[in-house]
Each structure stands twice: as C-alpha cells, then as structure tokens.
mmCIF file of C-alpha atoms and ligand atoms in Angstrom:
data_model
loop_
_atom_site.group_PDB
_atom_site.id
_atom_site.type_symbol
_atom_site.label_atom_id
_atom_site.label_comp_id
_atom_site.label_asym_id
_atom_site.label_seq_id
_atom_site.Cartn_x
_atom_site.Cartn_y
_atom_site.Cartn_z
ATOM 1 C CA UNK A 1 0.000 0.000 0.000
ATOM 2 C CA UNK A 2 1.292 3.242 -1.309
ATOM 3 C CA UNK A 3 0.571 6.023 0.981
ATOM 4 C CA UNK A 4 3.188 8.713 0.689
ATOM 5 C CA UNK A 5 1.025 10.503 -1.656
ATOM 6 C CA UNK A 6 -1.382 10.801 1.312
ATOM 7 C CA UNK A 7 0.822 14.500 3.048
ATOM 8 C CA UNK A 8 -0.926 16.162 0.499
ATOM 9 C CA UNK A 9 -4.171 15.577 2.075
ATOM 10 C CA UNK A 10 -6.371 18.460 3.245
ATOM 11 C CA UNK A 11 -9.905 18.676 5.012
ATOM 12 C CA UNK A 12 -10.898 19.757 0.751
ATOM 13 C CA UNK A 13 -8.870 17.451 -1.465
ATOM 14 C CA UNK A 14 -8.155 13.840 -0.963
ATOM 15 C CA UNK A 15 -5.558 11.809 -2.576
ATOM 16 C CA UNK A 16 -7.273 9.361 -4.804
ATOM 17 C CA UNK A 17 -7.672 5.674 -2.776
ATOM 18 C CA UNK A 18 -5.071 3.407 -2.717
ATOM 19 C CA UNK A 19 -5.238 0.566 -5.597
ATOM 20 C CA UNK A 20 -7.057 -2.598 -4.528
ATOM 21 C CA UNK A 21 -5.004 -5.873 -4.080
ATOM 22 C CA UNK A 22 -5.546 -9.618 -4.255
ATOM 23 C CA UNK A 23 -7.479 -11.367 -6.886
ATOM 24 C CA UNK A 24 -11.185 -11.450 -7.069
ATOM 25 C CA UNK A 25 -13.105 -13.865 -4.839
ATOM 26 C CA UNK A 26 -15.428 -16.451 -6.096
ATOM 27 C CA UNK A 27 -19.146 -16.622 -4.868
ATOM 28 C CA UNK A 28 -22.252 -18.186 -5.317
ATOM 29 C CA UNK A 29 -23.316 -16.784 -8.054
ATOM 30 C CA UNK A 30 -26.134 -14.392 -6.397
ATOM 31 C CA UNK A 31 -25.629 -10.691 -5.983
ATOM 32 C CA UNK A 32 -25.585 -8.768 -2.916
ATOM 33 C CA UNK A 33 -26.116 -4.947 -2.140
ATOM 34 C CA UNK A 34 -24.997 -4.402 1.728
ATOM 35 C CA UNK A 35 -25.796 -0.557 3.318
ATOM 36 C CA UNK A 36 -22.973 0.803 5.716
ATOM 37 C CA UNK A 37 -24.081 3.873 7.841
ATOM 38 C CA UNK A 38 -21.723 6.162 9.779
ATOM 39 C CA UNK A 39 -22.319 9.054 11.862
ATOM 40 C CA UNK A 40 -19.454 11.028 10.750
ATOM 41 C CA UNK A 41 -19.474 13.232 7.365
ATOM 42 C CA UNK A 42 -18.491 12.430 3.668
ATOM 43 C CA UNK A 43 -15.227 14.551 4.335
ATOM 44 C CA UNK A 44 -14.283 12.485 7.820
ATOM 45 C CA UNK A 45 -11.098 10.192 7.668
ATOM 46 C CA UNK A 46 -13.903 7.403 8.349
ATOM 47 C CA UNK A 47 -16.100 7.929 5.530
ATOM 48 C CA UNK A 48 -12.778 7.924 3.359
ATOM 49 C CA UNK A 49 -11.961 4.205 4.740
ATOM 50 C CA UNK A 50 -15.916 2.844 3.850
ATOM 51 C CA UNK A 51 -15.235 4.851 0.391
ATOM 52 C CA UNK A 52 -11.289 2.343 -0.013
ATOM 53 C CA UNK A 53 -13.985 -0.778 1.677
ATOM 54 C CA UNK A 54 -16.742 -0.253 -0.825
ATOM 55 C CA UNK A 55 -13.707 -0.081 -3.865
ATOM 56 C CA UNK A 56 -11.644 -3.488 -2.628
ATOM 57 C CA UNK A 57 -15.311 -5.506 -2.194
ATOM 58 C CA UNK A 58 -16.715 -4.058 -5.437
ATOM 59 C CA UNK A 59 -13.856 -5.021 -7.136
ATOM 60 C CA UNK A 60 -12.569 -8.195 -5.587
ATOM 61 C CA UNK A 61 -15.923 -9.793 -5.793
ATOM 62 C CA UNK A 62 -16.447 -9.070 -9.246
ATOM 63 C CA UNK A 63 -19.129 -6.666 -8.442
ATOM 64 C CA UNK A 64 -21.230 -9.258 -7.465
ATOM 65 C CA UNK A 65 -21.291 -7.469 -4.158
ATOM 66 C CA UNK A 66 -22.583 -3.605 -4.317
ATOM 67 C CA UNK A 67 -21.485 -1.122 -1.513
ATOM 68 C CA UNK A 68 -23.829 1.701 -0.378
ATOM 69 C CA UNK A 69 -22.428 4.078 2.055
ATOM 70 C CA UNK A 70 -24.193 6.405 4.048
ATOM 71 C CA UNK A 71 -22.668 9.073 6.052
ATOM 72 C CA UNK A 72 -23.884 11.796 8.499
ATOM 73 C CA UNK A 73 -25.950 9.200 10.466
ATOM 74 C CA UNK A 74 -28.686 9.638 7.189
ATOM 75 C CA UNK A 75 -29.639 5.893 8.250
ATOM 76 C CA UNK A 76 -29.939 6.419 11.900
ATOM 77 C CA UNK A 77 -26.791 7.390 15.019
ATOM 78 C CA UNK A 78 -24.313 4.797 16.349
ATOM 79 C CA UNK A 79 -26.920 3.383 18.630
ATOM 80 C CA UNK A 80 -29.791 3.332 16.085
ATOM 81 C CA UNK A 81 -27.796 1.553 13.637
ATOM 82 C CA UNK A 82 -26.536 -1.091 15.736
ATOM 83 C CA UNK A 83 -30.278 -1.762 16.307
ATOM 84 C CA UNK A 84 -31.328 -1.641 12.858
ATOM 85 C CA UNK A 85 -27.796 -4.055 12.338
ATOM 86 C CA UNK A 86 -29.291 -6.560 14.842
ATOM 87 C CA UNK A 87 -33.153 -6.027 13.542
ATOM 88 C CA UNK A 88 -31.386 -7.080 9.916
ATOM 89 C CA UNK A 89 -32.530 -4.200 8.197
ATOM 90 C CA UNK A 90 -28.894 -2.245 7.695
ATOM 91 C CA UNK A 91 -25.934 -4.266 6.989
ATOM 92 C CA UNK A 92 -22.738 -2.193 8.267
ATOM 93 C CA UNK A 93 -21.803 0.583 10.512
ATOM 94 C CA UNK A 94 -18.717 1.584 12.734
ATOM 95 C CA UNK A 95 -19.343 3.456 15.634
ATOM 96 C CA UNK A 96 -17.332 4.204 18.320
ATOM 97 C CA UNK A 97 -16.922 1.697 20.811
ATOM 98 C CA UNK A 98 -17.867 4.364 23.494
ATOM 99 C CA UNK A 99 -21.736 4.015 23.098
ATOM 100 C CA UNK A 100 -21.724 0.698 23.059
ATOM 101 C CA UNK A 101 -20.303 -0.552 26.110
ATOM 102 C CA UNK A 102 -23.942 -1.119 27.901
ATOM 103 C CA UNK A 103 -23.995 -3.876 25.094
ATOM 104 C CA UNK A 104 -19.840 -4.842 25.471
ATOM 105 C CA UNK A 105 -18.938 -3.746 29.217
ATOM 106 C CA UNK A 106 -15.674 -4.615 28.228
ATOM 107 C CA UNK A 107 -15.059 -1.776 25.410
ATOM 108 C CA UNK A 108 -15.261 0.731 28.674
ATOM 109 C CA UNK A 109 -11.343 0.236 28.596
ATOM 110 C CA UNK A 110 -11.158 2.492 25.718
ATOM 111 C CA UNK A 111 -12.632 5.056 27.784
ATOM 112 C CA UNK A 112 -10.023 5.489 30.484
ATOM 113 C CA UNK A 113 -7.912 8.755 30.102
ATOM 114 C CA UNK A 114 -4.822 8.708 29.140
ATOM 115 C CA UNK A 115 -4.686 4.829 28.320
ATOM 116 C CA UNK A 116 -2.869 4.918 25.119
ATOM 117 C CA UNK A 117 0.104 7.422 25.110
ATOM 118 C CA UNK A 118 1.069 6.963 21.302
ATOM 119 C CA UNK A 119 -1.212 6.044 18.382
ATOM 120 C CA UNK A 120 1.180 2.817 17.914
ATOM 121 C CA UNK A 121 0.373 1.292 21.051
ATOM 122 C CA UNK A 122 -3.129 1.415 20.248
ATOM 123 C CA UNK A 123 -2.446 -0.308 16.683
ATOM 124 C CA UNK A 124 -0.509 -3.197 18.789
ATOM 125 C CA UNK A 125 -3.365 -3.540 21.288
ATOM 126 C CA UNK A 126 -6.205 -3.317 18.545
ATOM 127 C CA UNK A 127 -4.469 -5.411 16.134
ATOM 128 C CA UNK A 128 -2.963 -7.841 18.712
ATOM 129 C CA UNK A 129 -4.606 -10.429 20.850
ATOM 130 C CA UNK A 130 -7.094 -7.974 22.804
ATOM 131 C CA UNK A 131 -8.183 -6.599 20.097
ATOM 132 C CA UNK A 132 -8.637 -9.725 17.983
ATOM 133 C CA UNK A 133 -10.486 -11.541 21.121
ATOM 134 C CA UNK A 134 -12.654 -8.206 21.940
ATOM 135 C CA UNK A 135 -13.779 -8.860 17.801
ATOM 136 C CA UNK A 136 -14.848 -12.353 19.051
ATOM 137 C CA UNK A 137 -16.637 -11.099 21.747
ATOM 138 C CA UNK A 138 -18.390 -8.752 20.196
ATOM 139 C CA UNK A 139 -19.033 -11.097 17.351
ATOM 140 C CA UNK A 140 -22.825 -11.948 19.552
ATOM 141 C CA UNK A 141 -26.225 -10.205 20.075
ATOM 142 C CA UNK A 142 -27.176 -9.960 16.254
ATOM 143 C CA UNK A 143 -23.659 -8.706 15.069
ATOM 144 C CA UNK A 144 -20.798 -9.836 13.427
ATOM 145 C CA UNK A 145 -17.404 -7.798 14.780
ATOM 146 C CA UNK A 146 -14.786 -7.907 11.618
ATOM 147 C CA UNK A 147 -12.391 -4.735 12.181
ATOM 148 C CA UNK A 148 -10.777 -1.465 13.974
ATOM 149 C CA UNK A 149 -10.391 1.832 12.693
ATOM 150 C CA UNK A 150 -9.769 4.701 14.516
ATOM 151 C CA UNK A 151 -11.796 7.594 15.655
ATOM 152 C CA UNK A 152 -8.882 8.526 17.188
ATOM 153 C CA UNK A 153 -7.582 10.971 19.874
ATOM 154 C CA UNK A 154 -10.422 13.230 21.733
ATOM 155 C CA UNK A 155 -10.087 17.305 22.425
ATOM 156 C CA UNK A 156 -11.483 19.712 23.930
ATOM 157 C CA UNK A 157 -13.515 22.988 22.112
ATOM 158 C CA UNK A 158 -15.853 25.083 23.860
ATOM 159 C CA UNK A 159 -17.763 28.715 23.400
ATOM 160 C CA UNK A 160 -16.732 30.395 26.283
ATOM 161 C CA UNK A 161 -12.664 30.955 27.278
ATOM 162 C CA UNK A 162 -9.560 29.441 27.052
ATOM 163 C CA UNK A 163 -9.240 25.898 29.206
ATOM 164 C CA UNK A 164 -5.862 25.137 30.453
ATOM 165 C CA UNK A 165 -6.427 23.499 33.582
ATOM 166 C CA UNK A 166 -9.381 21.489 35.520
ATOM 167 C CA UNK A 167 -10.274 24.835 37.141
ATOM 168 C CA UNK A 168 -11.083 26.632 34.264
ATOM 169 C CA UNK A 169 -13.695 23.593 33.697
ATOM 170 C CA UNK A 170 -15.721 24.500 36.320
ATOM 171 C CA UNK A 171 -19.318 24.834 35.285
ATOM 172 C CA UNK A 172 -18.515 24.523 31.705
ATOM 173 C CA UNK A 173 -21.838 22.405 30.216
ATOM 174 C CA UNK A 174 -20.131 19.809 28.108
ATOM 175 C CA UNK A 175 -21.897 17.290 25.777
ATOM 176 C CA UNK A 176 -20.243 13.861 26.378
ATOM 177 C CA UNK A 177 -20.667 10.668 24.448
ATOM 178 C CA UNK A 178 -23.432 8.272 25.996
ATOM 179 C CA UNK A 179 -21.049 6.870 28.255
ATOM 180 C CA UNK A 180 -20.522 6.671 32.099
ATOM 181 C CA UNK A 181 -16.666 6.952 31.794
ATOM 182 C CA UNK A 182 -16.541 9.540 30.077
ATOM 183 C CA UNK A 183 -19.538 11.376 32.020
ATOM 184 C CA UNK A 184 -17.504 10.653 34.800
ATOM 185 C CA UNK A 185 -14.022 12.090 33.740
ATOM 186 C CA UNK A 186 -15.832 15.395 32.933
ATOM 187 C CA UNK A 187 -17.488 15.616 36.599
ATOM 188 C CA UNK A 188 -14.285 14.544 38.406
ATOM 189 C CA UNK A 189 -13.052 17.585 36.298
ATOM 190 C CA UNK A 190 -15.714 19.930 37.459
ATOM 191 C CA UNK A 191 -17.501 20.259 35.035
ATOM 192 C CA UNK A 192 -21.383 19.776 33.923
ATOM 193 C CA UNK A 193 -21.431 16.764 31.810
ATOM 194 C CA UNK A 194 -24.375 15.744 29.359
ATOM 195 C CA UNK A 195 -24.306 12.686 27.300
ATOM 196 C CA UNK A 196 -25.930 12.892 23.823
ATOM 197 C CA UNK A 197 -26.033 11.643 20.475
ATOM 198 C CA UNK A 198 -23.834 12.579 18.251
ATOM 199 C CA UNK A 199 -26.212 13.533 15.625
ATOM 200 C CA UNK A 200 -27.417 16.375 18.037
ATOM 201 C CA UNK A 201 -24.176 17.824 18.933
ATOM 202 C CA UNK A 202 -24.058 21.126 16.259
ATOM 203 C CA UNK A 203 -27.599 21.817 17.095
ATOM 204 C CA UNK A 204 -27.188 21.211 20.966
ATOM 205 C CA UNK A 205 -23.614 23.604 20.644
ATOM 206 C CA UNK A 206 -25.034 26.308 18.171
ATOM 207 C CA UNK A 207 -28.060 27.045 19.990
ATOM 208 C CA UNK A 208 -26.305 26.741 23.737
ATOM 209 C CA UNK A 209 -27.953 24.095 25.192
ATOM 210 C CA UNK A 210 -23.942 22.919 25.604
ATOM 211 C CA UNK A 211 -21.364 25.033 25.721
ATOM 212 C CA UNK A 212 -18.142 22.448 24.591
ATOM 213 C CA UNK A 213 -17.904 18.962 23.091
ATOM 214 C CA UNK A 214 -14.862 16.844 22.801
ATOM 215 C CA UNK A 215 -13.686 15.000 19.500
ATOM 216 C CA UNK A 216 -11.155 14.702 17.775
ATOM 217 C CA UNK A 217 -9.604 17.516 15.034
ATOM 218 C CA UNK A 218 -11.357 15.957 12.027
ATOM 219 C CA UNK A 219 -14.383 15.844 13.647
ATOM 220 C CA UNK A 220 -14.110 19.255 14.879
ATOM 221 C CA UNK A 221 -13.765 20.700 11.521
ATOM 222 C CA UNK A 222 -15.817 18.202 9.202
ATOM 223 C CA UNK A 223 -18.822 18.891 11.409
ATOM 224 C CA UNK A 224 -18.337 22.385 11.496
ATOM 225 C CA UNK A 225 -17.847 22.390 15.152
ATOM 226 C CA UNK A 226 -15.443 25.125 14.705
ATOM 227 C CA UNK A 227 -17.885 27.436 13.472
ATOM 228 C CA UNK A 228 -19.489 27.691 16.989
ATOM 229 C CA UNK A 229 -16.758 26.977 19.221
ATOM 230 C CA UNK A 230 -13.770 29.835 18.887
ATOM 231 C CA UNK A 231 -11.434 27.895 21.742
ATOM 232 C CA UNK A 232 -10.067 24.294 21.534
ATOM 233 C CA UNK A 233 -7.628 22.685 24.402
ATOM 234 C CA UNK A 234 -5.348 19.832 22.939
ATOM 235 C CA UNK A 235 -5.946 17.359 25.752
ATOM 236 C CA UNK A 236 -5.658 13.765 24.093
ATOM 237 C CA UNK A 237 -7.368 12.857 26.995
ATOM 238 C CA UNK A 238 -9.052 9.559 25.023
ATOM 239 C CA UNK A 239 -8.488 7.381 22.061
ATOM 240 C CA UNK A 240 -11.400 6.511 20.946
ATOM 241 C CA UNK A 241 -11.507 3.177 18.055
ATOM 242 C CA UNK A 242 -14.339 2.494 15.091
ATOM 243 C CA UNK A 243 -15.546 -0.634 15.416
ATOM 244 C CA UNK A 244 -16.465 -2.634 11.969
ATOM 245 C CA UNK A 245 -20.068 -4.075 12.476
ATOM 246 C CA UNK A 246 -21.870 -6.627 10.146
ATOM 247 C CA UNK A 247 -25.569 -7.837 10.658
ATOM 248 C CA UNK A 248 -25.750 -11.650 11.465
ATOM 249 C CA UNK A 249 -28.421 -11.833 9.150
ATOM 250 C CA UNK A 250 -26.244 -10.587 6.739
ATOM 251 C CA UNK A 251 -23.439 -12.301 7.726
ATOM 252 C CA UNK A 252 -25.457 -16.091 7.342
ATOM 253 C CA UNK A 253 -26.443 -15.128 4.075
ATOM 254 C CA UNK A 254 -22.784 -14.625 2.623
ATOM 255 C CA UNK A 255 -20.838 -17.531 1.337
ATOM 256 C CA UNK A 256 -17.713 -18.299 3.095
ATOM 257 C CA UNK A 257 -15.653 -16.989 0.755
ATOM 258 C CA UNK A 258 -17.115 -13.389 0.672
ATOM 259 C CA UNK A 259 -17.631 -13.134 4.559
ATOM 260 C CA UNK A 260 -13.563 -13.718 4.542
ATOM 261 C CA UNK A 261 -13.416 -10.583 1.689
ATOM 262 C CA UNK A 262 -14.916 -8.395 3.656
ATOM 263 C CA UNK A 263 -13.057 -9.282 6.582
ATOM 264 C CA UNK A 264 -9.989 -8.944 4.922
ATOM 265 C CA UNK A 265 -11.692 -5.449 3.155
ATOM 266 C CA UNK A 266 -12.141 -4.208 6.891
ATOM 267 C CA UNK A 267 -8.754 -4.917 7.906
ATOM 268 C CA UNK A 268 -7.470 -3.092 5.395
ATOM 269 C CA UNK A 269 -10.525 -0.275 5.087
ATOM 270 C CA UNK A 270 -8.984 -0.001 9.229
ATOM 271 C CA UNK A 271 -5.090 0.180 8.307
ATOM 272 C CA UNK A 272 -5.551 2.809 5.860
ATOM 273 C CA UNK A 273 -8.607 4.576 7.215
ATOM 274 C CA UNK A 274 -6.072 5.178 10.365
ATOM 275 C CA UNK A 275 -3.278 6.310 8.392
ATOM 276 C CA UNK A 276 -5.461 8.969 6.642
ATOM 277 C CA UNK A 277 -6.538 9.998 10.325
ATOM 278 C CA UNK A 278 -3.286 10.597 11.945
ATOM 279 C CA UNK A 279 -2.120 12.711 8.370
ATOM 280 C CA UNK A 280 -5.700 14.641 8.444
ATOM 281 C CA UNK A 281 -5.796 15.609 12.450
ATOM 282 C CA UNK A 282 -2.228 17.543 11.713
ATOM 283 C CA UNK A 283 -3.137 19.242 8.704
ATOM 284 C CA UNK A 284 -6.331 20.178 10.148
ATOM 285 C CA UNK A 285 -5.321 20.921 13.769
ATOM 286 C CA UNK A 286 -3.018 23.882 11.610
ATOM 287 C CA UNK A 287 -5.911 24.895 9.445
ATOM 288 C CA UNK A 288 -8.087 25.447 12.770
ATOM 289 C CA UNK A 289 -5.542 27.540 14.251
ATOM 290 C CA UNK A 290 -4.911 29.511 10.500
ATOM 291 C CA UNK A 291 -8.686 30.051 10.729
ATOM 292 C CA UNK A 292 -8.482 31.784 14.291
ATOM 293 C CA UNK A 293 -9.432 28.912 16.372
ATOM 294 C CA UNK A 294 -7.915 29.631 19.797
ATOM 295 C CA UNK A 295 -6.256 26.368 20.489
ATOM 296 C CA UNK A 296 -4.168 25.597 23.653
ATOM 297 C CA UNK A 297 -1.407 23.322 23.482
ATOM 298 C CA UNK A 298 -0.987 22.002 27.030
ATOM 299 C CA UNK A 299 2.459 21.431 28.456
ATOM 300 C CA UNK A 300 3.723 18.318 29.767
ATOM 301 C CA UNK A 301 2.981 19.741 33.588
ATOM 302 C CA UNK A 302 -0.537 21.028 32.681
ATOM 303 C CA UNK A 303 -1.207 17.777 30.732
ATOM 304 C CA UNK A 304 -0.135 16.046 34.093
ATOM 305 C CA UNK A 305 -2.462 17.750 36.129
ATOM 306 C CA UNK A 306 -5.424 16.356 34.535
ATOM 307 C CA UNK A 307 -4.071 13.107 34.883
ATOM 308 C CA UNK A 308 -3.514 13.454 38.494
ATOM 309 C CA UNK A 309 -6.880 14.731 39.025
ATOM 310 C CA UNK A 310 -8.416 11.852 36.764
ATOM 311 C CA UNK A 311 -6.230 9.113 38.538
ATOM 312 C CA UNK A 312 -9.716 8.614 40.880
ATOM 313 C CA UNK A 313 -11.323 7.614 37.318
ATOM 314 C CA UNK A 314 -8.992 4.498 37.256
ATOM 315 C CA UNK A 315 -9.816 3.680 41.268
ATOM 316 C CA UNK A 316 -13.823 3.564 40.212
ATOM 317 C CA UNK A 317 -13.642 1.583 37.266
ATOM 318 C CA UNK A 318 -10.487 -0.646 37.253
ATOM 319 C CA UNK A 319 -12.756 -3.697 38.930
ATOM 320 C CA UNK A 320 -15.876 -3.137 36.617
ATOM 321 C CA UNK A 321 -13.551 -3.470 33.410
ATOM 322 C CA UNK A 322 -11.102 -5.986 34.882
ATOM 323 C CA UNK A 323 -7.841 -5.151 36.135
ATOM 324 C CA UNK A 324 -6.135 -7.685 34.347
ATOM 325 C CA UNK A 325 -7.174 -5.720 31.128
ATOM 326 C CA UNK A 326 -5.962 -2.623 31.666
ATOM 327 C CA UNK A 327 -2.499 -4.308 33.124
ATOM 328 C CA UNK A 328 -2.055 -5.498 30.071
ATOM 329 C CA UNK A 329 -2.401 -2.875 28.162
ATOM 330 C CA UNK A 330 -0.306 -0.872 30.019
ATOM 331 C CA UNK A 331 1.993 -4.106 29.614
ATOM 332 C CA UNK A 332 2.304 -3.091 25.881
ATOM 333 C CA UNK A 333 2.872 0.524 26.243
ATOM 334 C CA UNK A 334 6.002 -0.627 28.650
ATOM 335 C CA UNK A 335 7.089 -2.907 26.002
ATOM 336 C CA UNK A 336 7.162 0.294 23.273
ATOM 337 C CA UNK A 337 8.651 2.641 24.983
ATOM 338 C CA UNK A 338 11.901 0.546 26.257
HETATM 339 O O1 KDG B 401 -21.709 8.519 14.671
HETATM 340 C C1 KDG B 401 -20.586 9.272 14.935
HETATM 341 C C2 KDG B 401 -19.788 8.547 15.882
HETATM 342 O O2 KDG B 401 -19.196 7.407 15.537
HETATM 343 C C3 KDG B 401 -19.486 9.133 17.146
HETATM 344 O O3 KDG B 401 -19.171 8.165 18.078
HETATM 345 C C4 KDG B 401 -18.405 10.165 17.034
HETATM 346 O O4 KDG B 401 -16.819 10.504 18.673
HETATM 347 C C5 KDG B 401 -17.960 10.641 18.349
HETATM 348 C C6 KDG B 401 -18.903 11.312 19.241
HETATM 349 O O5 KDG B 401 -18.450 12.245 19.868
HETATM 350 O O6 KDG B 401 -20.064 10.941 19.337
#
C-alpha cells in the first residue's frame, strides 16, 4: 500500500484511494447490495476508509457485491444503527466503541484517560490479541465484529474561554458521548457533563444548550464544530476506536468466501482509514488555528495535572472493566517505549 502521496491531504482534497489488491473472490453466483451507515461526514477520515472498503469488495468480488455508504448518520446514530444491524434491516456501521459498552462492558477500557500514550500502542493492542479476542466477543447479540479503525484521539472545544487546567472547567456544560466513563471524567473535572447523540451535537452547541464537546480535530472541523466553538484545548485525553459491524443476518447469508473478503476489506478499510486519520488531524489541527481557532497546546505539567486529578477515574472503574485488562495494556505501552 502506497501512501506517501497521502501528506498532500487536506480537510478539501483527498488523494485518490489506494489501488485494490488480491485477486477477485469467487461466490455463489447471487448478488448482494450491503448498506454501511456512519455518523461522521463524507469529508471524515472514516467515511474515506468505507469509500477504499466499498472499492476493494466491489472489485474483488467481481461486483457481485454492491457497496452503499451512508454518512452523516442519514440511516440512523451509532446506537440506532446497531439496532437496525441486529433487527437485519442495515448491513454495516462503525461506531465508536464508546456508546456501546452497555452492550460490550468490556469496550469501557477504551474510555479510560490517558490509556494509550502513542497512536502505535493502540495499533498493537487493537491489532494484537485484545483486540482480535474483543472482535470475538463482540461477534454476539445480532452482530458480526470484523475490524478497527480509529476515531482517534479526543479534544477539547468550547464557546466560552480558554481551558488550560481542571479549574477553568468548572461549570462549563459539556456534551459527552453516551457513556458513564466519560460522564464521569468530565465531573471529576468539574464540570457539567451531558451525554448525547452525536447527531445532536451542532444543534445542541449552536443554539447553547452545551457550551463544549470533545472530538477529535477531524471531527471538529468536518462537522463544522469550529464554526461555533472559537477555543479548543489539545488534551488527548481519550483514544477513541471504530468498530467494523456486520448484521448476522447478513453475515449467514454470505458464502464463506465473501464473509472472509470483507473481513480482509475491513482490515485493510482499518489500516488505511487510520493512516489517513493521523495525516488529516495535523493538517487540520493547523488549518483550525490559520482560521483563528484559539487552540491551547498544554504542556507536559498542565497535561499532568489532569491526569492526576483523573487518577480517581482508574480507582472507580479498574474492577468493573477488569484489572487484568488494563495491566495489560499498560503491559504493551512498557514494552514500546523501552
Ligand atoms: O456517529 C458518529 C460517531 O461514531 C461518534 O461516536 C463520534 O466521537 C464521536 C462522538 O463524539 O459521538
């Protein structure tokens, strides 16, 4: 895979998609036409990735497998399409894993601040054994786990002053995913946490009802968030994963050979979707700021301080989640940085 060509990517012009590998897959003769919904808008790093899926099926099957993608949750939010995914009426969608953990307790590990210090540690624990077993696990309840992509690291915006410490959070009404973890980092913070759907957040931010969100750049500026939020705080305090979801129904009525093409399609929908991310938040972290977005880089001492002060975040959840799991991961981050 070719992807140098991918540093001239910016928030308006892509690089065309990589070329599709591997030889086309035989079937059973029938043809198939499979929907995949995201939340996130056509010009999102994620909507890029279905875009590179929908070219390697299409092409590896012979066409004998059609790709619709829908973006900017037209068929429904993260939690609506998982539904509609388990009801067999939608084939596909990724959402975050953040939503989801009242289905997949487990995925709550993603949630913990600060968990993942580089974007490489979270490859090794994604594509590793945790992240291949989590797939498994998941792989119940009416759905069919086949792949990670990356939402990717979380920041701060907001409408009302700079932020670049807890206390400057106090009060501050901020829209959190639907998600006790992350409702509770923001009230160990101080501030006033609400979760919502993502598919109300510019409404909910334009008209006031919340006064800062927290995403990551590409979201920021693909949704327009910018437009109503004139500071930003680079926090990284979460990295959030995609996580590739088939209906079962679906999935049963495949052949073996094309439920292995679109695995192997997701794997590498996730490898490249994540390499377009980490080029796209840069770019567009710089374009923010050369539109007149206030943004804070923290310092290593202010970046510890939220850390200290979300260290009680780890005490209340480390049982629910399991210990062991988060030991390990922090296993492999040791490992890296030797
Ligand atoms: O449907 C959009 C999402 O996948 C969503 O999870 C994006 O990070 C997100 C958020 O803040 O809701």
């Amino acid at each position: 895979l070719s992807l140098t060509s991918l540093s001239a990517v910016a928030a308006t012009e892509m690089p065309p998609l990589p070329d599709v590998t591997g030889d086309v897959v035989k079937g059973d003769g029938n043809d198939y036409n499979l929907k995949f919904n995201i939340g996130l808008t056509q010009s999102s790093a994620q909507y890029r990735g279905l875009e590179y899926f929908k070219k390697i099926v299409e092409q590896r099957s012979d066409d004998h497998i059609k790709v619709q993608t829908f973006h900017s949750a037209q068929l429904g939010d993260d939690l609506q399409s998982v539904s509609a995914l388990q009801a067999g009426t939608l084939d596909m969608t990724a959402p975050s894993t953040s939503p989801m953990v009242s289905m997949f307790p487990q995925f709550a590990v993603f949630d913990l601040p600060f968990l993942f210090p580089t974007p490489e540690i979270a490859d090794k624990v994604l594509d590793g054994d945790i992240g291949q077993q989590m797939l498994k696990d998941a792989s119940t309840k009416g759905l069919v786990a086949i792949g990670w992509s990356e939402n990717g690291y979380r920041q701060l915006t907001n409408s009302e002053h700079a932020v670049t410490s807890p206390a400057d959070l106090d009060g501050l009404k901020v829209r959190t995913m639907q998600n006790p973890i992350h409702l509770d980092i923001w009230r160990t913070l101080g501030a006033n946490p609400t979760p919502m759907s993502f598919a109300e957040l510019f409404t909910a931010l334009e008209q006031g009802v919340v006064d800062g969100q927290e995403n990551p750049w590409i979201t920021i500026e693909s949704s327009k968030f910018n437009e109503v939020q004139p500071y930003a705080t680079e926090t990284n305090h979460v990295y959030t994963p995609f996580i590739t979801l088939v209906s079962e129904r679906t999935w049963n009525r495949l052949p073996e050979s094309y439920q292995q093409l679109l695995r192997d399609a997701a794997k590498q929908m996730g490898d490249y979707e994540r390499h377009v991310s980490r080029v796209m938040n840069d770019q567009i972290k710089q374009e923010l700021k050369d539109d007149g977005m206030k943004i804070t880089e923290l310092t290593p001492e202010q970046v510890a301080v939220f850390q200290q002060d979300l260290a009680p975040v780890y005490d209340d959840w480390r049982d629910k989640i399991g210990g062991d799991l988060i030991d390990r991961i922090r296993a492999e981050s040791k490992v890296d940085s030797k």
